[in-house]
Short mmCIF file of C-alpha atoms in Angstrom, two decimals:
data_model
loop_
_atom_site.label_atom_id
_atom_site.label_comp_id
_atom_site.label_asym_id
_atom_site.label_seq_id
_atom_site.Cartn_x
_atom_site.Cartn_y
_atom_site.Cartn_z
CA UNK A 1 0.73 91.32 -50.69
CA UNK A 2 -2.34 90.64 -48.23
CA UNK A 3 -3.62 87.83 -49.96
CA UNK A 4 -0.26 86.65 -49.39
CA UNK A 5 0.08 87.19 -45.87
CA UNK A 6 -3.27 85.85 -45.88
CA UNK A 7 -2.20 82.37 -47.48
CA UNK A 8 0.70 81.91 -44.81
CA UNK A 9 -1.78 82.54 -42.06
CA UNK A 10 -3.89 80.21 -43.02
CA UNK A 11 -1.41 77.10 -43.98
CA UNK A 12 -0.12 76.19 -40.45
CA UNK A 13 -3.90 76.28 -39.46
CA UNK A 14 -5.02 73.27 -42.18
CA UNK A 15 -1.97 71.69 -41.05
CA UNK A 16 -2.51 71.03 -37.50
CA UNK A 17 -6.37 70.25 -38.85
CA UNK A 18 -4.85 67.29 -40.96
CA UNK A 19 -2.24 66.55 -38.91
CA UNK A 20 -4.50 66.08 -35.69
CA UNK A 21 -6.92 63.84 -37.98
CA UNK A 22 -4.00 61.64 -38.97
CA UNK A 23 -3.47 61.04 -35.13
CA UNK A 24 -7.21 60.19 -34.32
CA UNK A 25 -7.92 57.57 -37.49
CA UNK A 26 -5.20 54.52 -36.39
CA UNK A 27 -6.76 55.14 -32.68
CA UNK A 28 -10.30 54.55 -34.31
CA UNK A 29 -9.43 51.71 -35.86
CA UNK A 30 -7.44 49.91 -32.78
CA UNK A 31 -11.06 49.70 -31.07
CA UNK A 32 -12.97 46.86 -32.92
CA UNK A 33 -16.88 46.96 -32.37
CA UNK A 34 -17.75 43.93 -29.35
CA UNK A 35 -18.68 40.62 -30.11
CA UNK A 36 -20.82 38.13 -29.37
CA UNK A 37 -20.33 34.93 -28.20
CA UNK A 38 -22.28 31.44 -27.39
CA UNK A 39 -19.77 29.95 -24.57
CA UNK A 40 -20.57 28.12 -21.18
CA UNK A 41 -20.70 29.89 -17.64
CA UNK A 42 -20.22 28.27 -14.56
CA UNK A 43 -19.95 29.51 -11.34
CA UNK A 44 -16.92 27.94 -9.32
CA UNK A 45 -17.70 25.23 -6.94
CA UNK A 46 -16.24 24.79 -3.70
CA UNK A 47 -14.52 21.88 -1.17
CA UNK A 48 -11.63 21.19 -3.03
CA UNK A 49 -9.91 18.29 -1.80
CA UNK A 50 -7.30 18.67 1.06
CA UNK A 51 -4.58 15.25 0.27
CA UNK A 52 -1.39 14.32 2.36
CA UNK A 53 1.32 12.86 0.13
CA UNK A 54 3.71 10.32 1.74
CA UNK A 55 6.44 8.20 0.49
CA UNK A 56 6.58 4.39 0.87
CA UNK A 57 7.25 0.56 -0.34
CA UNK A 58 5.38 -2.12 -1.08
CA UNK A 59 5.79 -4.69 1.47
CA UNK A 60 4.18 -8.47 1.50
CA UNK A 61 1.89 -9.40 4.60
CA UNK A 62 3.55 -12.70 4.46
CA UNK A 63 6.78 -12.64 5.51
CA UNK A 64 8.39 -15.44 6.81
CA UNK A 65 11.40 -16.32 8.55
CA UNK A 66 12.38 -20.23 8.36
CA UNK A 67 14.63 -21.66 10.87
CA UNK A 68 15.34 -25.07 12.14
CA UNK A 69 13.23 -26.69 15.12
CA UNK A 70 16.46 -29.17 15.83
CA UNK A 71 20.01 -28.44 16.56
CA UNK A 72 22.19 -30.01 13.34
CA UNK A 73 25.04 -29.23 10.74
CA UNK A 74 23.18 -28.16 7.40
CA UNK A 75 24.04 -30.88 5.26
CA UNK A 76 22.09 -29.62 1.89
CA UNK A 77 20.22 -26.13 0.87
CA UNK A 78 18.09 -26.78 -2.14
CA UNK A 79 17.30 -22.99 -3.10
CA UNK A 80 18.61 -19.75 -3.99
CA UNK A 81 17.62 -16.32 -3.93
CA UNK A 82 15.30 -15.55 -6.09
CA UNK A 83 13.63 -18.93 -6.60
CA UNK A 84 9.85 -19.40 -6.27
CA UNK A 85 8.50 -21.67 -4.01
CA UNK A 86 5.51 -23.72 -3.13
CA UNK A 87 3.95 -24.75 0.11
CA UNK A 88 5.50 -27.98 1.51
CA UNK A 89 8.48 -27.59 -0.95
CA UNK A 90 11.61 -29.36 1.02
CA UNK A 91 13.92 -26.16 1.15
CA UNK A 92 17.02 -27.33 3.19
CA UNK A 93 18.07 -30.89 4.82
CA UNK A 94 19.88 -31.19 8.42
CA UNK A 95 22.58 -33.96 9.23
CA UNK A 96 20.09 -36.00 10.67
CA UNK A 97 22.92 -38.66 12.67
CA UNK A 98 21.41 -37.76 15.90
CA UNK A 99 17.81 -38.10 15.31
CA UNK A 100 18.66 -41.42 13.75
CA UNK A 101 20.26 -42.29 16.77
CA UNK A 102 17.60 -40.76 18.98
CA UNK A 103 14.86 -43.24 16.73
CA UNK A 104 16.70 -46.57 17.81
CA UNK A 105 17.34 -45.80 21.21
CA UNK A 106 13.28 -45.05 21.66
CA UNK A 107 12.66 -47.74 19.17
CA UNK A 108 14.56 -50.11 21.34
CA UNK A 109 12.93 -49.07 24.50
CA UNK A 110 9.17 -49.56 22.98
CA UNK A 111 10.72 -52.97 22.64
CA UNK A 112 11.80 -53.77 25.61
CA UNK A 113 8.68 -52.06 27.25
CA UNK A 114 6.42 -54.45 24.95
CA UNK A 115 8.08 -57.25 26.32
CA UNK A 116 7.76 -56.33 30.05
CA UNK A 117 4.08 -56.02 29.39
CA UNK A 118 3.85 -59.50 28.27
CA UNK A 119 5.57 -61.12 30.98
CA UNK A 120 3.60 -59.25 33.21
CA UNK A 121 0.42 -60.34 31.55
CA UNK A 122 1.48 -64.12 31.31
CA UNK A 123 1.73 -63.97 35.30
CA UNK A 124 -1.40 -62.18 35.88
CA UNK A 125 -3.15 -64.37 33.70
CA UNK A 126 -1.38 -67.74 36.09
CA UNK A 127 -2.05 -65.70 39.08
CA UNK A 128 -5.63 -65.26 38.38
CA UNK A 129 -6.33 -69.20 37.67
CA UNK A 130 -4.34 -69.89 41.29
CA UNK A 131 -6.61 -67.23 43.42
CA UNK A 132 -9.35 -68.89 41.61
CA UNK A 133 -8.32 -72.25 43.39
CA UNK A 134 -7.37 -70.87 46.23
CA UNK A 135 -3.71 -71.19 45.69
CA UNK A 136 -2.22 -67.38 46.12
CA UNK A 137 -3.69 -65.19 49.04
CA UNK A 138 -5.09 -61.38 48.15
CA UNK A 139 -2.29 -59.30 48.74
CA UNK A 140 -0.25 -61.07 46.27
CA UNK A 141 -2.57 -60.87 43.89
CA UNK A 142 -2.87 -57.27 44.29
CA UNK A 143 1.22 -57.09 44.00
CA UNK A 144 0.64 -58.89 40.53
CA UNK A 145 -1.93 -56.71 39.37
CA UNK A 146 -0.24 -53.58 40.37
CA UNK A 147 3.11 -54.98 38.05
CA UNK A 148 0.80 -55.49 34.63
CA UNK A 149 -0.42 -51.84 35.44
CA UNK A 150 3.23 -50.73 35.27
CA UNK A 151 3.98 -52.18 32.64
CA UNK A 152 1.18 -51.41 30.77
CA UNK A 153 1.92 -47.58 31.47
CA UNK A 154 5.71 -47.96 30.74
CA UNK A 155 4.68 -49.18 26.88
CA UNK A 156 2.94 -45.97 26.92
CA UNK A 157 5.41 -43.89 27.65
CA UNK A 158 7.89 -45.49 25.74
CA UNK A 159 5.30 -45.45 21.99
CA UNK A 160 5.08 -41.64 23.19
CA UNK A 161 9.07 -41.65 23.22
CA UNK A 162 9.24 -43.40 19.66
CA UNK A 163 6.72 -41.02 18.31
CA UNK A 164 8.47 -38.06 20.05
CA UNK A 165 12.01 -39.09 18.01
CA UNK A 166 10.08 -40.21 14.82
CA UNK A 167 8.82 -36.72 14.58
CA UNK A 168 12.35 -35.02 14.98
CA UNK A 169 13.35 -37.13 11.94
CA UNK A 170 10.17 -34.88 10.13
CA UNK A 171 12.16 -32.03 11.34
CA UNK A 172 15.45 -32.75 9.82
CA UNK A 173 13.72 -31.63 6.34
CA UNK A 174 12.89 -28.17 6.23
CA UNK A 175 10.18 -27.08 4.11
CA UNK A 176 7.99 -23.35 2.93
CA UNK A 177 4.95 -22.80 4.81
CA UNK A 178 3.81 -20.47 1.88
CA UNK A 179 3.78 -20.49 -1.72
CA UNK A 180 6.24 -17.03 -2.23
CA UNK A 181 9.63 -15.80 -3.16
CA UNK A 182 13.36 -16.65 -1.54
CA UNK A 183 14.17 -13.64 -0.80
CA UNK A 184 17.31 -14.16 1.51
CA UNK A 185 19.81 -16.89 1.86
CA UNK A 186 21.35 -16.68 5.82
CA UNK A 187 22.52 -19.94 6.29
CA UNK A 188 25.13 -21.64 4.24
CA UNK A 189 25.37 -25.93 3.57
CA UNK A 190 28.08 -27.16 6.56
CA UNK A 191 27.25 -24.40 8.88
CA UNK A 192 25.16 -25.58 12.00
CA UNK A 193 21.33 -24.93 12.36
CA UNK A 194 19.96 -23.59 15.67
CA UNK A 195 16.27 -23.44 16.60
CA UNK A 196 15.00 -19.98 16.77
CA UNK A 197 17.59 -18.76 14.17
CA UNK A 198 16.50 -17.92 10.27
CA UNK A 199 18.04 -19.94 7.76
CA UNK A 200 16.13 -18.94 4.57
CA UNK A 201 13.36 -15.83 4.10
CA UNK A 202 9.97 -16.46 2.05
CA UNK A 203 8.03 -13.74 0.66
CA UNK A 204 4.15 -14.11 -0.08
CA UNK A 205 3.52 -12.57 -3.69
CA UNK A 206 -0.05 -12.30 -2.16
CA UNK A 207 -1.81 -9.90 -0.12
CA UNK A 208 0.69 -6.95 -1.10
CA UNK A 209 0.47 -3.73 1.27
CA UNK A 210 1.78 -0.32 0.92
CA UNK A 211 4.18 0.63 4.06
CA UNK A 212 4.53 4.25 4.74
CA UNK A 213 5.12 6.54 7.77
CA UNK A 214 2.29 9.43 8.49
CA UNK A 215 3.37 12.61 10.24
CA UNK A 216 2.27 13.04 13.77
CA UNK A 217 0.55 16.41 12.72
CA UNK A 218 -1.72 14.20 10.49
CA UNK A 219 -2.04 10.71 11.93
CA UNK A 220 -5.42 11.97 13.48
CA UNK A 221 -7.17 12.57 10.88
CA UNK A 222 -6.02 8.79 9.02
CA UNK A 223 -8.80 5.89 10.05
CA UNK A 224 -9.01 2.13 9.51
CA UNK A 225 -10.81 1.90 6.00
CA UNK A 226 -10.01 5.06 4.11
CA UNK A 227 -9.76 5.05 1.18
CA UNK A 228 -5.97 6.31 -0.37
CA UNK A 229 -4.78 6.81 -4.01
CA UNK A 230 -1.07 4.71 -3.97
CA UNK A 231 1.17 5.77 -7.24
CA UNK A 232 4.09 3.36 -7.92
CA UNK A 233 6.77 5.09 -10.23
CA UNK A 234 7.21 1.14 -12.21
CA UNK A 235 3.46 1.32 -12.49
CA UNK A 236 1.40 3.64 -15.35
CA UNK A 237 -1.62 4.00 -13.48
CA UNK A 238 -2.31 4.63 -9.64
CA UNK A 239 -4.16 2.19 -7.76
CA UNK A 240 -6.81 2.12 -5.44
CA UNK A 241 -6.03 1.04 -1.61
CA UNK A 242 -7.68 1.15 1.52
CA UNK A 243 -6.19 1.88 4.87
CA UNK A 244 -6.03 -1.43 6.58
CA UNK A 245 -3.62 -1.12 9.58
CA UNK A 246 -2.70 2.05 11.27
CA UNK A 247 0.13 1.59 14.64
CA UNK A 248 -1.07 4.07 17.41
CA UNK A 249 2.44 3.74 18.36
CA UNK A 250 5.06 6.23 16.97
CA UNK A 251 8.88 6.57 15.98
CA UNK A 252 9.83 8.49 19.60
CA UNK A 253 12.92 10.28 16.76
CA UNK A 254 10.97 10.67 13.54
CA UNK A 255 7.66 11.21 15.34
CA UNK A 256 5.88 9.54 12.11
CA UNK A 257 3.13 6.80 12.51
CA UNK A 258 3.37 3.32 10.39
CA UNK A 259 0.25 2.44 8.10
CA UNK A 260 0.04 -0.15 5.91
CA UNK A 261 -2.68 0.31 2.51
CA UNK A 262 -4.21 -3.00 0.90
CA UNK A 263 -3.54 -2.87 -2.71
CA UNK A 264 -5.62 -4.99 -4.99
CA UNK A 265 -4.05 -7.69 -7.09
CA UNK A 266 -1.93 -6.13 -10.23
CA UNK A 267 -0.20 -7.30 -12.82
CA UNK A 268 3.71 -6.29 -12.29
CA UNK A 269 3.13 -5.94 -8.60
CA UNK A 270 6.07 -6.48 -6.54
CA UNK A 271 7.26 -6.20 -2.80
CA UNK A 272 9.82 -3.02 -2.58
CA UNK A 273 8.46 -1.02 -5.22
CA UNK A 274 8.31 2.62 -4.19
CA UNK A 275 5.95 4.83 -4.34
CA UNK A 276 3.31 7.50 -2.86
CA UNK A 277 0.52 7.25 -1.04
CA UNK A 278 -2.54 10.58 -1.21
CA UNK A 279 -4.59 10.59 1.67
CA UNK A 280 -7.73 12.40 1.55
CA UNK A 281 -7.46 14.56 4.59
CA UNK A 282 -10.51 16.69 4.42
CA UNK A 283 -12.19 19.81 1.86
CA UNK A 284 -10.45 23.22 1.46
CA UNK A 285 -12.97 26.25 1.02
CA UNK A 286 -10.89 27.66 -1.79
CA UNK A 287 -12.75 27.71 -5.30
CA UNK A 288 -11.87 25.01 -7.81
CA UNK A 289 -11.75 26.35 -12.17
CA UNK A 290 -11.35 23.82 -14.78
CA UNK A 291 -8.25 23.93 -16.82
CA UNK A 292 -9.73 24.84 -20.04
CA UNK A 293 -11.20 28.20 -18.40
CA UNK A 294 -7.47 29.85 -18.21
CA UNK A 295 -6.42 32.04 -19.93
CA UNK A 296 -3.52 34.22 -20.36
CA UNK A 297 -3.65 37.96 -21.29
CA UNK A 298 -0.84 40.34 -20.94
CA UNK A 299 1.71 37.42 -19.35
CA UNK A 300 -1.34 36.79 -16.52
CA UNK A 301 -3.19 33.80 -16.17
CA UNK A 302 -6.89 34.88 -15.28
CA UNK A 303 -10.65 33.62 -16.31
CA UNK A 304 -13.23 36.04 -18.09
CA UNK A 305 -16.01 36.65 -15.59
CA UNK A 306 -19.59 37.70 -17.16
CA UNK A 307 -20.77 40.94 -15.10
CA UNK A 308 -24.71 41.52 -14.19
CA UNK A 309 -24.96 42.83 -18.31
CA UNK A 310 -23.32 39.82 -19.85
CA UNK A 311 -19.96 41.32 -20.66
CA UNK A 312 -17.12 39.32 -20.33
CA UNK A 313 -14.26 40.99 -18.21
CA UNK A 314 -10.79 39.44 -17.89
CA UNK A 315 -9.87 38.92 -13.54
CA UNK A 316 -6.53 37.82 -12.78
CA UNK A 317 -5.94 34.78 -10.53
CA UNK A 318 -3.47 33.91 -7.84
CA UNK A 319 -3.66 29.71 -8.07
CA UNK A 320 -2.69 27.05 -5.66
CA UNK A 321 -2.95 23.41 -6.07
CA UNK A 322 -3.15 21.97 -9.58
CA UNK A 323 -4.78 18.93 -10.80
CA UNK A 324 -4.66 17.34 -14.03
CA UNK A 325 -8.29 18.93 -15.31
CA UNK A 326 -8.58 21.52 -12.75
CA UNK A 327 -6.95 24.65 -10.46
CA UNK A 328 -7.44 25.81 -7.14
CA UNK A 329 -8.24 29.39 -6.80
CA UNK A 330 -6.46 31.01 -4.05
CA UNK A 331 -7.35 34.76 -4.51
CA UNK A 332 -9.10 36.62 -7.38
CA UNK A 333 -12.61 34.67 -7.86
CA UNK A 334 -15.54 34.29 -5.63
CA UNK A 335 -18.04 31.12 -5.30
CA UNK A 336 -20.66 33.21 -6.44
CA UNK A 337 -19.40 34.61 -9.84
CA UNK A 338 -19.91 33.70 -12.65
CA UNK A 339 -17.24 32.66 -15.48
CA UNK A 340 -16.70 31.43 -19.29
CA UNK A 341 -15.92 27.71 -18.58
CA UNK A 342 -14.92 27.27 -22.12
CA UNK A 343 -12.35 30.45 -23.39
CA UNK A 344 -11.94 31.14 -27.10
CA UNK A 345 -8.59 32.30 -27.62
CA UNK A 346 -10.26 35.64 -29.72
CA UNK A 347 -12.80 36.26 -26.63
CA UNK A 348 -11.65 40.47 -25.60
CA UNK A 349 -12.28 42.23 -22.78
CA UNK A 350 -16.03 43.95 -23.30
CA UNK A 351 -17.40 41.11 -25.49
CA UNK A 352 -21.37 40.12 -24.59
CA UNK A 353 -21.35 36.23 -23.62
CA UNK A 354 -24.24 34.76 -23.91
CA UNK A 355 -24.75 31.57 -22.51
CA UNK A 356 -24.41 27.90 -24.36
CA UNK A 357 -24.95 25.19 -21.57
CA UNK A 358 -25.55 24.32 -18.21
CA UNK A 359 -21.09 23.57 -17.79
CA UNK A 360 -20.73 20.29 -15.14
#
């Protein structure tokens, strides 16, 4: 009966023993021993970019208005919208009735002038021969002098009338100053031309520029010469401008500044394609990680910095702006500190890193 007694005392005891070893072995065999790895470190470098993104179109610097130097009823237009152009191309034709007009009437008094120069010269030439003889006195040989010299001067002024209306007759013929692109019709054939008013507009494909309008908060630090990144969404790569006009004078409502970017010659490049423009504004003191560094552990995007004994530990980061290869560290990572450049996706918490290569 004791040995019984004893038995049942004893049971529970072994029990709890096994059942208490149960509960240690899974634990035991969560922690795997550290590893080692061969990865890159880096420390984070510094003066990340600090851009200014603006919205804009690309605009031709040769932009021409063509309108009429005469007064006239539009009798043909030989283009449409659209149409290309060359330099000297005849693009419209005025009624030219009154030039024609204007033409005879100078041409007729050229004529008339060239024949009072004639008689004037055949009776200096008889006056001259008499005051040789003695025949006319001085004063009317001055009188006959003085009429040659007036008519001499009156054919002058009436070739400079001829030429004058010979050279509106150029005008009834209107033609492109540029090689470029119709790009508005204003004028239609019977309705009447007057100077100073456009009839057609002619767009250089040439010497494209990027438009766009800086804010007033950043037009300071935007010079003649910088250099800007300009993205065009009909365009797969960005191109490289330069800053080549900036106005000093402002929009008094929008309170933006205009500044036109060079763009180099592209294939596919058009006036009014839109697009962005990245300025380059200055560095930020933030820390900059490559992309391939990140990593994500327990839904938080972090890097595994390598302490003083070459154990990696996993810090969490609070990012900012994002590039296509790298991050900008906002809070979380120092300049100084060192990181794995390179994560392997089995790298754990405690693991000795030992260095691979100098990362760039």
């Amino acid at each position: 009966m004791r040995r019984r007694n004893l038995l049942i005392g004893v049971a529970p005891l072994a029990m709890s023993v096994l059942l208490a070893a149960c509960d240690k072995a899974p634990e035991a065999q969560l922690q795997p021993n550290p590893k080692s790895w061969n990865l890159p470190i880096m420390t984070a470098p510094m003066g990340a970019p600090i851009e200014h993104t603006t919205v804009g179109s690309v605009v031709s610097d040769q932009r021409v208005d063509i309108a009429s130097r005469l007064s006239g009823y539009i009798r043909e237009i030989q283009v449409q919208e659209g149409d290309r152009v060359q330099r000297g191309q005849v693009l419209a034709r005025l009624d030219a009735a009154d030039v024609e007009g204007g033409i005879r009437q100078a041409a007729a008094a050229h004529g008339a002038a060239q024949a009072a120069l004639r008689d004037a010269q055949t009776d200096l030439e008889r006056f001259e021969r008499l005051f040789e003889r003695g025949g006319v006195s001085d004063n009317e040989m001055r009188k006959v002098r003085l009429k040659f010299d007036a008519a001499r001067e009156a054919l002058n002024q009436a070739r400079a009338g001829l030429d004058t209306a010979l050279a509106q007759r150029a005008y009834a013929e209107i033609s492109s100053p540029v090689d470029g692109l119709v790009v508005a019709r204003l004028k239609r054939v019977g309705d009447l031309a007057v100077p100073g008013v456009p009839l057609l507009t002619v767009e250089s494909g040439r010497d494209l520029l990027f438009e766009t309008f800086v804010a007033e908060s950043r037009i300071a630090a935007i010079e003649t010469g910088q250099a800007a990144r300009v993205s065009l969404d009909s365009l797969p790569a960005p191109l490289s401008g330069r800053v080549t006009r900036v106005v000093p004078s402002g929009d008094p409502v929008s309170r933006r500044y205009q500044v036109k970017i060079a763009l180099p010659e592209t294939p596919g490049l058009m006036p009014g394609m839109f697009g962005r423009a990245v300025f380059t504004l200055g560095e930020s003191p933030a820390p900059v990680v490559p992309r391939r560094a990140l990593t994500e552990r327990g839904g938080l995007t972090g890097v595994f910095v390598v302490d003083g004994e070459g154990l990696a530990r996993f810090r969490w980061l609070r990012t900012g702006r994002e590039w296509p290869d790298r991050v900008e560290v906002s809070a979380g990572l120092a300049a100084d500190e060192r990181f794995v450049a390179a994560v392997e996706p089995a790298l754990r918490e405690g693991d000795r890193v030992i260095p691979a290569e100098a990362a760039q």
